[in-house]
Amino acid sequence: MLKQVKVEVTARHIHLSRKDLDKLFGKGFELSFFKDLSQPGQFASNEKVSIVSKDGRIDNVRILGPVRSESQIEISQTDARFLKISAPLRLSGDLDGSSPIKLIGPNGFVDLEKGVIVSKRHFHCTPETSMELNLKNGDIVKVKVGEDGLRGLIFDNIEVRISDKFSDAIHIDTDEGNACSIGGICSIGEILN
Ligand SMILES: [Zn+2]
């Protein structure tokens, strides 16, 4: 199997529930559109909040829309160290036992009992590509990135997620992007297995 696929570096961000968006920005507040993301229907908003732990604070963390059923904060291991919290490595939506955090917005704050994760690297895969590559949901692939630079590397343990709501893209976080010097840039990777 060998296939070129887009690799995107995901910066720290927040997904909010309707309830938490109301508390942070005011009842009935709607997120305003900043830019589209690669996954259809998902967008970056103009709105930002602060994430606050007992020992640290990170301001200007962007909210992604649309609202979700549960609030979720995706940070890097570096951020977790800075905040002195331990955030588990999880796929999006898998929040049981994830870390608590305080969010502060322009209209108020929320103390979440859970919701902070470090995103497990993953492959948003369309059904067409999954058939072409003979992959099923939950499979693990390896991808080679950055080989044109001096810090090219191979990421293992990339979990395949298949949905007709996706477009093909591998998501890694800023620590992983920095490790192969593709931070901030959309790059092309090669699936190896
Ligand atoms: Zn993703």
mmCIF file of C-alpha atoms and ligand atoms in Angstrom:
data_model
loop_
_atom_site.group_PDB
_atom_site.id
_atom_site.type_symbol
_atom_site.label_atom_id
_atom_site.label_comp_id
_atom_site.label_asym_id
_atom_site.label_seq_id
_atom_site.Cartn_x
_atom_site.Cartn_y
_atom_site.Cartn_z
ATOM 1 C CA MET A 1 0.000 0.000 0.000
ATOM 2 C CA LEU A 2 1.331 3.387 -0.905
ATOM 3 C CA LYS A 3 -0.734 6.533 -1.031
ATOM 4 C CA GLN A 4 -0.048 10.236 -0.809
ATOM 5 C CA VAL A 5 -2.247 11.933 1.736
ATOM 6 C CA LYS A 6 -2.493 15.426 3.161
ATOM 7 C CA VAL A 7 -0.992 15.849 6.646
ATOM 8 C CA GLU A 8 -2.298 18.762 8.713
ATOM 9 C CA VAL A 9 -0.901 20.116 11.958
ATOM 10 C CA THR A 10 -3.688 20.857 14.414
ATOM 11 C CA ALA A 11 -3.013 23.680 16.858
ATOM 12 C CA ARG A 12 -4.529 23.739 20.346
ATOM 13 C CA HIS A 13 -8.274 24.410 20.140
ATOM 14 C CA ILE A 14 -11.612 24.032 21.869
ATOM 15 C CA HIS A 15 -14.991 22.602 20.931
ATOM 16 C CA LEU A 16 -17.834 23.937 23.064
ATOM 17 C CA SER A 17 -21.257 22.675 24.036
ATOM 18 C CA ARG A 18 -24.199 25.040 23.619
ATOM 19 C CA LYS A 19 -24.439 25.339 27.412
ATOM 20 C CA ASP A 20 -20.774 26.300 27.865
ATOM 21 C CA LEU A 21 -20.834 28.716 24.908
ATOM 22 C CA ASP A 22 -23.792 30.481 26.597
ATOM 23 C CA LYS A 23 -21.864 30.773 29.861
ATOM 24 C CA LEU A 24 -18.670 32.052 28.246
ATOM 25 C CA PHE A 25 -20.141 34.442 25.663
ATOM 26 C CA GLY A 26 -23.759 35.082 26.675
ATOM 27 C CA LYS A 27 -27.022 33.260 26.077
ATOM 28 C CA GLY A 28 -27.757 32.435 22.453
ATOM 29 C CA PHE A 29 -24.323 33.568 21.250
ATOM 30 C CA GLU A 30 -23.351 32.286 17.794
ATOM 31 C CA LEU A 31 -19.733 31.616 16.817
ATOM 32 C CA SER A 32 -18.589 33.825 13.960
ATOM 33 C CA PHE A 33 -16.859 32.293 10.949
ATOM 34 C CA PHE A 34 -13.094 32.725 10.554
ATOM 35 C CA LYS A 35 -12.136 29.983 8.087
ATOM 36 C CA ASP A 36 -13.106 26.562 6.828
ATOM 37 C CA LEU A 37 -11.226 23.494 8.040
ATOM 38 C CA SER A 38 -10.402 20.489 5.877
ATOM 39 C CA GLN A 39 -13.251 18.422 7.307
ATOM 40 C CA PRO A 40 -16.579 19.385 5.690
ATOM 41 C CA GLY A 41 -18.805 21.579 7.887
ATOM 42 C CA GLN A 42 -16.074 22.234 10.471
ATOM 43 C CA PHE A 43 -14.792 25.787 10.837
ATOM 44 C CA ALA A 44 -12.458 27.923 12.901
ATOM 45 C CA SER A 45 -14.307 30.766 14.617
ATOM 46 C CA ASN A 46 -13.042 34.232 15.472
ATOM 47 C CA GLU A 47 -13.767 33.571 19.135
ATOM 48 C CA LYS A 48 -11.070 32.675 21.637
ATOM 49 C CA VAL A 49 -11.019 31.858 25.344
ATOM 50 C CA SER A 50 -8.446 31.268 28.054
ATOM 51 C CA ILE A 51 -7.722 27.857 29.519
ATOM 52 C CA VAL A 52 -6.675 27.965 33.140
ATOM 53 C CA SER A 53 -5.290 25.299 35.465
ATOM 54 C CA LYS A 54 -4.154 25.634 39.058
ATOM 55 C CA ASP A 55 -0.602 26.333 37.884
ATOM 56 C CA GLY A 56 -0.895 27.955 34.489
ATOM 57 C CA ARG A 57 -2.943 29.773 31.929
ATOM 58 C CA ILE A 58 -3.008 29.876 28.118
ATOM 59 C CA ASP A 59 -4.863 32.769 26.472
ATOM 60 C CA ASN A 60 -6.336 33.110 22.983
ATOM 61 C CA VAL A 61 -7.263 29.493 22.411
ATOM 62 C CA ARG A 62 -9.445 29.343 19.323
ATOM 63 C CA ILE A 63 -12.903 27.803 19.330
ATOM 64 C CA LEU A 64 -13.864 25.519 16.460
ATOM 65 C CA GLY A 65 -17.442 25.199 15.310
ATOM 66 C CA PRO A 66 -20.124 24.068 15.110
ATOM 67 C CA VAL A 67 -21.077 23.460 18.764
ATOM 68 C CA ARG A 68 -20.880 19.867 19.996
ATOM 69 C CA SER A 69 -22.753 17.820 22.578
ATOM 70 C CA GLU A 70 -19.778 18.050 24.982
ATOM 71 C CA SER A 71 -17.010 20.582 25.395
ATOM 72 C CA GLN A 72 -13.538 19.303 24.504
ATOM 73 C CA ILE A 73 -10.136 20.944 24.780
ATOM 74 C CA GLU A 74 -7.322 19.611 22.601
ATOM 75 C CA ILE A 75 -3.820 20.617 23.653
ATOM 76 C CA SER A 76 -0.287 19.358 23.063
ATOM 77 C CA GLN A 77 1.863 17.523 25.618
ATOM 78 C CA THR A 78 3.939 20.705 25.787
ATOM 79 C CA ASP A 79 0.827 22.677 26.769
ATOM 80 C CA ALA A 80 -0.061 20.038 29.358
ATOM 81 C CA ARG A 81 3.406 20.364 30.897
ATOM 82 C CA PHE A 82 3.076 24.152 30.935
ATOM 83 C CA LEU A 83 -0.329 23.926 32.653
ATOM 84 C CA LYS A 84 1.020 21.195 34.950
ATOM 85 C CA ILE A 85 -1.872 18.872 34.163
ATOM 86 C CA SER A 86 -1.880 15.348 32.801
ATOM 87 C CA ALA A 87 -4.041 15.088 29.721
ATOM 88 C CA PRO A 88 -4.691 11.598 28.306
ATOM 89 C CA LEU A 89 -3.958 10.702 24.694
ATOM 90 C CA ARG A 90 -7.379 10.211 23.104
ATOM 91 C CA LEU A 91 -9.343 10.344 19.902
ATOM 92 C CA SER A 92 -11.837 13.186 19.685
ATOM 93 C CA GLY A 93 -15.047 12.500 21.632
ATOM 94 C CA ASP A 94 -13.466 9.942 23.999
ATOM 95 C CA LEU A 95 -13.610 12.057 27.134
ATOM 96 C CA ASP A 96 -14.177 9.646 30.042
ATOM 97 C CA GLY A 97 -11.497 10.271 32.635
ATOM 98 C CA SER A 98 -10.045 13.242 30.736
ATOM 99 C CA SER A 99 -8.640 16.206 32.641
ATOM 100 C CA PRO A 100 -10.600 19.003 34.326
ATOM 101 C CA ILE A 101 -9.974 22.638 33.362
ATOM 102 C CA LYS A 102 -11.348 26.153 33.797
ATOM 103 C CA LEU A 103 -12.335 28.167 30.716
ATOM 104 C CA ILE A 104 -12.637 31.937 30.846
ATOM 105 C CA GLY A 105 -14.526 33.901 28.195
ATOM 106 C CA PRO A 106 -15.654 37.521 27.860
ATOM 107 C CA ASN A 107 -18.962 36.866 29.614
ATOM 108 C CA GLY A 108 -18.042 34.370 32.326
ATOM 109 C CA PHE A 109 -16.247 31.143 33.104
ATOM 110 C CA VAL A 110 -16.904 27.412 33.311
ATOM 111 C CA ASP A 111 -15.217 24.815 35.484
ATOM 112 C CA LEU A 112 -15.228 21.605 33.477
ATOM 113 C CA GLU A 113 -14.875 18.332 35.358
ATOM 114 C CA LYS A 114 -13.390 16.726 32.248
ATOM 115 C CA GLY A 115 -12.653 17.513 28.637
ATOM 116 C CA VAL A 116 -8.906 18.075 28.177
ATOM 117 C CA ILE A 117 -7.158 15.603 25.887
ATOM 118 C CA VAL A 118 -4.029 15.344 23.794
ATOM 119 C CA SER A 119 -5.342 14.284 20.410
ATOM 120 C CA LYS A 120 -4.214 10.863 19.261
ATOM 121 C CA ARG A 121 -2.940 11.179 15.698
ATOM 122 C CA HIS A 122 -5.533 9.977 13.236
ATOM 123 C CA PHE A 123 -6.449 9.569 9.596
ATOM 124 C CA HIS A 124 -9.764 11.045 8.458
ATOM 125 C CA CYS A 125 -10.481 8.612 5.658
ATOM 126 C CA THR A 126 -13.304 8.591 3.115
ATOM 127 C CA PRO A 127 -15.040 5.260 2.353
ATOM 128 C CA GLU A 128 -13.636 5.400 -1.216
ATOM 129 C CA THR A 129 -10.044 5.719 0.016
ATOM 130 C CA SER A 130 -10.581 3.032 2.648
ATOM 131 C CA MET A 131 -11.599 0.609 -0.100
ATOM 132 C CA GLU A 132 -8.703 1.611 -2.303
ATOM 133 C CA LEU A 133 -6.240 1.075 0.561
ATOM 134 C CA ASN A 134 -8.083 -1.892 2.081
ATOM 135 C CA LEU A 135 -8.475 -0.206 5.456
ATOM 136 C CA LYS A 136 -11.170 -0.600 8.059
ATOM 137 C CA ASN A 137 -12.211 1.660 10.889
ATOM 138 C CA GLY A 138 -9.743 1.424 13.792
ATOM 139 C CA ASP A 139 -6.859 0.121 11.677
ATOM 140 C CA ILE A 140 -3.406 1.517 12.375
ATOM 141 C CA VAL A 141 -1.203 2.934 9.634
ATOM 142 C CA LYS A 142 2.267 4.417 9.354
ATOM 143 C CA VAL A 143 2.954 7.631 7.481
ATOM 144 C CA LYS A 144 6.231 9.082 6.291
ATOM 145 C CA VAL A 145 6.470 12.892 6.325
ATOM 146 C CA GLY A 146 8.973 15.663 5.732
ATOM 147 C CA GLU A 147 11.440 13.585 3.785
ATOM 148 C CA ASP A 148 12.404 16.591 1.654
ATOM 149 C CA GLY A 149 13.717 18.312 4.797
ATOM 150 C CA LEU A 150 16.293 17.324 7.374
ATOM 151 C CA ARG A 151 13.782 16.139 9.962
ATOM 152 C CA GLY A 152 11.710 13.676 8.002
ATOM 153 C CA LEU A 153 10.252 10.882 10.071
ATOM 154 C CA ILE A 154 7.778 8.037 10.108
ATOM 155 C CA PHE A 155 4.774 8.242 12.416
ATOM 156 C CA ASP A 156 3.382 4.926 13.571
ATOM 157 C CA ASN A 157 0.079 4.308 15.401
ATOM 158 C CA ILE A 158 -2.083 6.557 13.255
ATOM 159 C CA GLU A 159 -5.647 5.418 13.841
ATOM 160 C CA VAL A 160 -7.905 5.176 10.802
ATOM 161 C CA ARG A 161 -11.371 6.734 11.128
ATOM 162 C CA ILE A 162 -13.705 6.211 8.205
ATOM 163 C CA SER A 163 -16.743 8.360 7.468
ATOM 164 C CA ASP A 164 -18.532 9.722 4.423
ATOM 165 C CA LYS A 165 -18.509 13.039 6.297
ATOM 166 C CA PHE A 166 -14.708 13.216 6.107
ATOM 167 C CA SER A 167 -12.229 14.325 3.503
ATOM 168 C CA ASP A 168 -8.866 12.533 3.401
ATOM 169 C CA ALA A 169 -6.400 14.069 5.873
ATOM 170 C CA ILE A 170 -4.033 12.917 8.592
ATOM 171 C CA HIS A 171 -4.050 15.067 11.714
ATOM 172 C CA ILE A 172 -1.050 15.455 13.999
ATOM 173 C CA ASP A 173 -0.542 18.045 16.723
ATOM 174 C CA THR A 174 1.990 20.857 17.026
ATOM 175 C CA ASP A 175 4.525 18.774 18.979
ATOM 176 C CA GLU A 176 4.445 16.149 16.243
ATOM 177 C CA GLY A 177 4.548 18.776 13.484
ATOM 178 C CA ASN A 178 7.512 20.490 15.106
ATOM 179 C CA ALA A 179 9.318 17.168 15.437
ATOM 180 C CA CYS A 180 9.456 16.934 11.639
ATOM 181 C CA SER A 181 9.496 20.695 10.986
ATOM 182 C CA ILE A 182 6.149 20.867 9.218
ATOM 183 C CA GLY A 183 4.489 22.998 11.920
ATOM 184 C CA GLY A 184 1.830 25.305 10.529
ATOM 185 C CA ILE A 185 2.123 23.984 7.011
ATOM 186 C CA CYS A 186 -0.064 21.478 5.309
ATOM 187 C CA SER A 187 2.220 18.776 4.029
ATOM 188 C CA ILE A 188 1.983 15.547 2.067
ATOM 189 C CA GLY A 189 2.703 12.228 3.687
ATOM 190 C CA GLU A 190 3.045 8.753 2.298
ATOM 191 C CA ILE A 191 1.147 5.887 3.886
ATOM 192 C CA LEU A 192 3.555 2.968 4.169
ATOM 193 C CA ASN A 193 1.804 -0.173 5.375
HETATM 194 ZN ZN ZN B 1 -8.902 15.354 13.014
#
